[in-house]
PDB file of C-alpha atoms in Angstrom:
ATOM      1  CA  MET I   1      21.480  -0.768 -12.609  1.00  0.00           C
ATOM      2  CA  PRO I   2      19.636   2.500 -11.850  1.00  0.00           C
ATOM      3  CA  LEU I   3      19.422   4.134  -8.687  1.00  0.00           C
ATOM      4  CA  LEU I   4      15.960   3.766  -6.925  1.00  0.00           C
ATOM      5  CA  THR I   5      14.292   5.333  -4.014  1.00  0.00           C
ATOM      6  CA  GLY I   6      13.076   2.895  -1.430  1.00  0.00           C
ATOM      7  CA  GLY I   7       9.679   3.588  -2.735  1.00  0.00           C
ATOM      8  CA  GLN I   8      10.325   2.811  -5.952  1.00  0.00           C
ATOM      9  CA  ALA I   9      12.421  -0.440  -4.899  1.00  0.00           C
ATOM     10  CA  LEU I  10       9.344  -1.427  -2.874  1.00  0.00           C
ATOM     11  CA  VAL I  11       6.756  -0.837  -5.684  1.00  0.00           C
ATOM     12  CA  GLN I  12       8.828  -2.737  -8.065  1.00  0.00           C
ATOM     13  CA  GLN I  13       8.652  -5.562  -5.986  1.00  0.00           C
ATOM     14  CA  LEU I  14       5.127  -5.437  -5.429  1.00  0.00           C
ATOM     15  CA  LYS I  15       4.538  -5.241  -9.228  1.00  0.00           C
ATOM     16  CA  LYS I  16       6.902  -8.667  -9.161  1.00  0.00           C
ATOM     17  CA  GLU I  17       4.400 -10.378  -6.575  1.00  0.00           C
ATOM     18  CA  GLY I  18       1.670  -8.988  -8.424  1.00  0.00           C
ATOM     19  CA  VAL I  19      -0.070  -6.797  -6.333  1.00  0.00           C
ATOM     20  CA  GLU I  20      -2.531  -4.902  -7.902  1.00  0.00           C
ATOM     21  CA  VAL I  21      -4.434  -2.971  -5.011  1.00  0.00           C
ATOM     22  CA  ILE I  22      -2.902  -1.401  -1.559  1.00  0.00           C
ATOM     23  CA  LEU I  23      -5.369  -0.490   1.157  1.00  0.00           C
ATOM     24  CA  ALA I  24      -4.037   2.300   2.910  1.00  0.00           C
ATOM     25  CA  LEU I  25      -4.028   5.094   5.504  1.00  0.00           C
ATOM     26  CA  PRO I  26      -1.580   8.172   4.593  1.00  0.00           C
ATOM     27  CA  GLY I  27       0.706   9.380   6.649  1.00  0.00           C
ATOM     28  CA  VAL I  28       3.790  11.888   6.557  1.00  0.00           C
ATOM     29  CA  GLN I  29       5.943   8.788   7.393  1.00  0.00           C
ATOM     30  CA  LEU I  30       4.772   7.405   3.744  1.00  0.00           C
ATOM     31  CA  ASP I  31       5.550  10.188   1.568  1.00  0.00           C
ATOM     32  CA  TRP I  32       8.295   8.226  -0.265  1.00  0.00           C
ATOM     33  CA  MET I  33       5.910   5.453  -0.639  1.00  0.00           C
ATOM     34  CA  PHE I  34       3.064   7.566  -2.164  1.00  0.00           C
ATOM     35  CA  ASP I  35       5.112   9.490  -4.170  1.00  0.00           C
ATOM     36  CA  ALA I  36       6.597   6.050  -5.851  1.00  0.00           C
ATOM     37  CA  LEU I  37       2.450   4.723  -5.949  1.00  0.00           C
ATOM     38  CA  TYR I  38       1.774   7.888  -7.858  1.00  0.00           C
ATOM     39  CA  ASP I  39       3.995   7.182 -10.749  1.00  0.00           C
ATOM     40  CA  ALA I  40       2.718   3.409 -10.563  1.00  0.00           C
ATOM     41  CA  GLN I  41      -0.976   4.135 -10.804  1.00  0.00           C
ATOM     42  CA  ASP I  42      -1.218   2.408 -13.961  1.00  0.00           C
ATOM     43  CA  SER I  43      -0.573  -0.677 -12.330  1.00  0.00           C
ATOM     44  CA  ILE I  44      -1.280  -0.479  -8.653  1.00  0.00           C
ATOM     45  CA  ARG I  45      -4.528   1.017  -7.456  1.00  0.00           C
ATOM     46  CA  VAL I  46      -4.514   2.839  -3.983  1.00  0.00           C
ATOM     47  CA  VAL I  47      -7.693   2.464  -1.974  1.00  0.00           C
ATOM     48  CA  HIS I  48      -7.530   5.080   1.182  1.00  0.00           C
ATOM     49  CA  ALA I  49      -9.530   4.367   4.263  1.00  0.00           C
ATOM     50  CA  ARG I  50     -10.606   6.525   7.472  1.00  0.00           C
ATOM     51  CA  ASN I  51      -8.845   4.267  10.246  1.00  0.00           C
ATOM     52  CA  GLU I  52      -5.884   1.660  10.407  1.00  0.00           C
ATOM     53  CA  GLN I  53      -8.672  -0.951  11.281  1.00  0.00           C
ATOM     54  CA  ALA I  54     -10.581  -0.272   8.546  1.00  0.00           C
ATOM     55  CA  VAL I  55      -7.782  -0.948   6.208  1.00  0.00           C
ATOM     56  CA  SER I  56      -6.593  -4.144   7.913  1.00  0.00           C
ATOM     57  CA  TYR I  57     -10.352  -5.512   7.471  1.00  0.00           C
ATOM     58  CA  MET I  58     -10.363  -4.324   3.848  1.00  0.00           C
ATOM     59  CA  ALA I  59      -7.368  -6.264   2.655  1.00  0.00           C
ATOM     60  CA  ASP I  60      -8.631  -9.440   4.749  1.00  0.00           C
ATOM     61  CA  GLY I  61     -11.656  -8.972   2.666  1.00  0.00           C
ATOM     62  CA  TYR I  62      -9.987  -8.370  -0.951  1.00  0.00           C
ATOM     63  CA  ALA I  63      -7.524 -11.553   0.097  1.00  0.00           C
ATOM     64  CA  ARG I  64     -11.058 -13.776   0.616  1.00  0.00           C
ATOM     65  CA  ALA I  65     -13.106 -12.463  -2.228  1.00  0.00           C
ATOM     66  CA  THR I  66     -10.033 -12.331  -4.925  1.00  0.00           C
ATOM     67  CA  GLY I  67      -7.718 -14.764  -3.692  1.00  0.00           C
ATOM     68  CA  LYS I  68      -5.276 -12.448  -4.110  1.00  0.00           C
ATOM     69  CA  ALA I  69      -2.862 -10.891  -1.655  1.00  0.00           C
ATOM     70  CA  GLY I  70      -4.362  -8.315   0.476  1.00  0.00           C
ATOM     71  CA  VAL I  71      -1.954  -5.607   1.046  1.00  0.00           C
ATOM     72  CA  CYS I  72      -2.412  -2.840   3.311  1.00  0.00           C
ATOM     73  CA  MET I  73      -0.045   0.492   4.426  1.00  0.00           C
ATOM     74  CA  THR I  74      -0.218   2.436   7.223  1.00  0.00           C
ATOM     75  CA  THR I  75       2.525   4.684   9.231  1.00  0.00           C
ATOM     76  CA  SER I  76       4.217   3.243  11.949  1.00  0.00           C
ATOM     77  CA  GLY I  77       3.877   3.590  15.857  1.00  0.00           C
ATOM     78  CA  PRO I  78       0.441   3.733  16.928  1.00  0.00           C
ATOM     79  CA  GLY I  79      -1.221   3.364  13.781  1.00  0.00           C
ATOM     80  CA  ALA I  80       0.542  -0.051  12.765  1.00  0.00           C
ATOM     81  CA  THR I  81      -0.566  -1.251  16.428  1.00  0.00           C
ATOM     82  CA  ASN I  82      -3.872  -0.246  15.182  1.00  0.00           C
ATOM     83  CA  LEU I  83      -3.581  -2.047  11.816  1.00  0.00           C
ATOM     84  CA  VAL I  84      -2.635  -4.919  13.867  1.00  0.00           C
TER      85      VAL I  84
END
């Protein structure tokens, strides 16, 4: 089994779960994840927003409109608190 970074392992699992879109707000804590998502851009689309609440609402709307999982991602700490 090849060695994977944390980002690569997470992207592989997201693919297995059928995730096609991630709604995200980038931050330095997520550089490893965005590196892995860049390599997977043929199968997972990343949509950026300007604040954490927008990411959350966009994921909710995506899930309601498509019936698929609405996946959102933001930085830890205050970013995650604002997301919730």
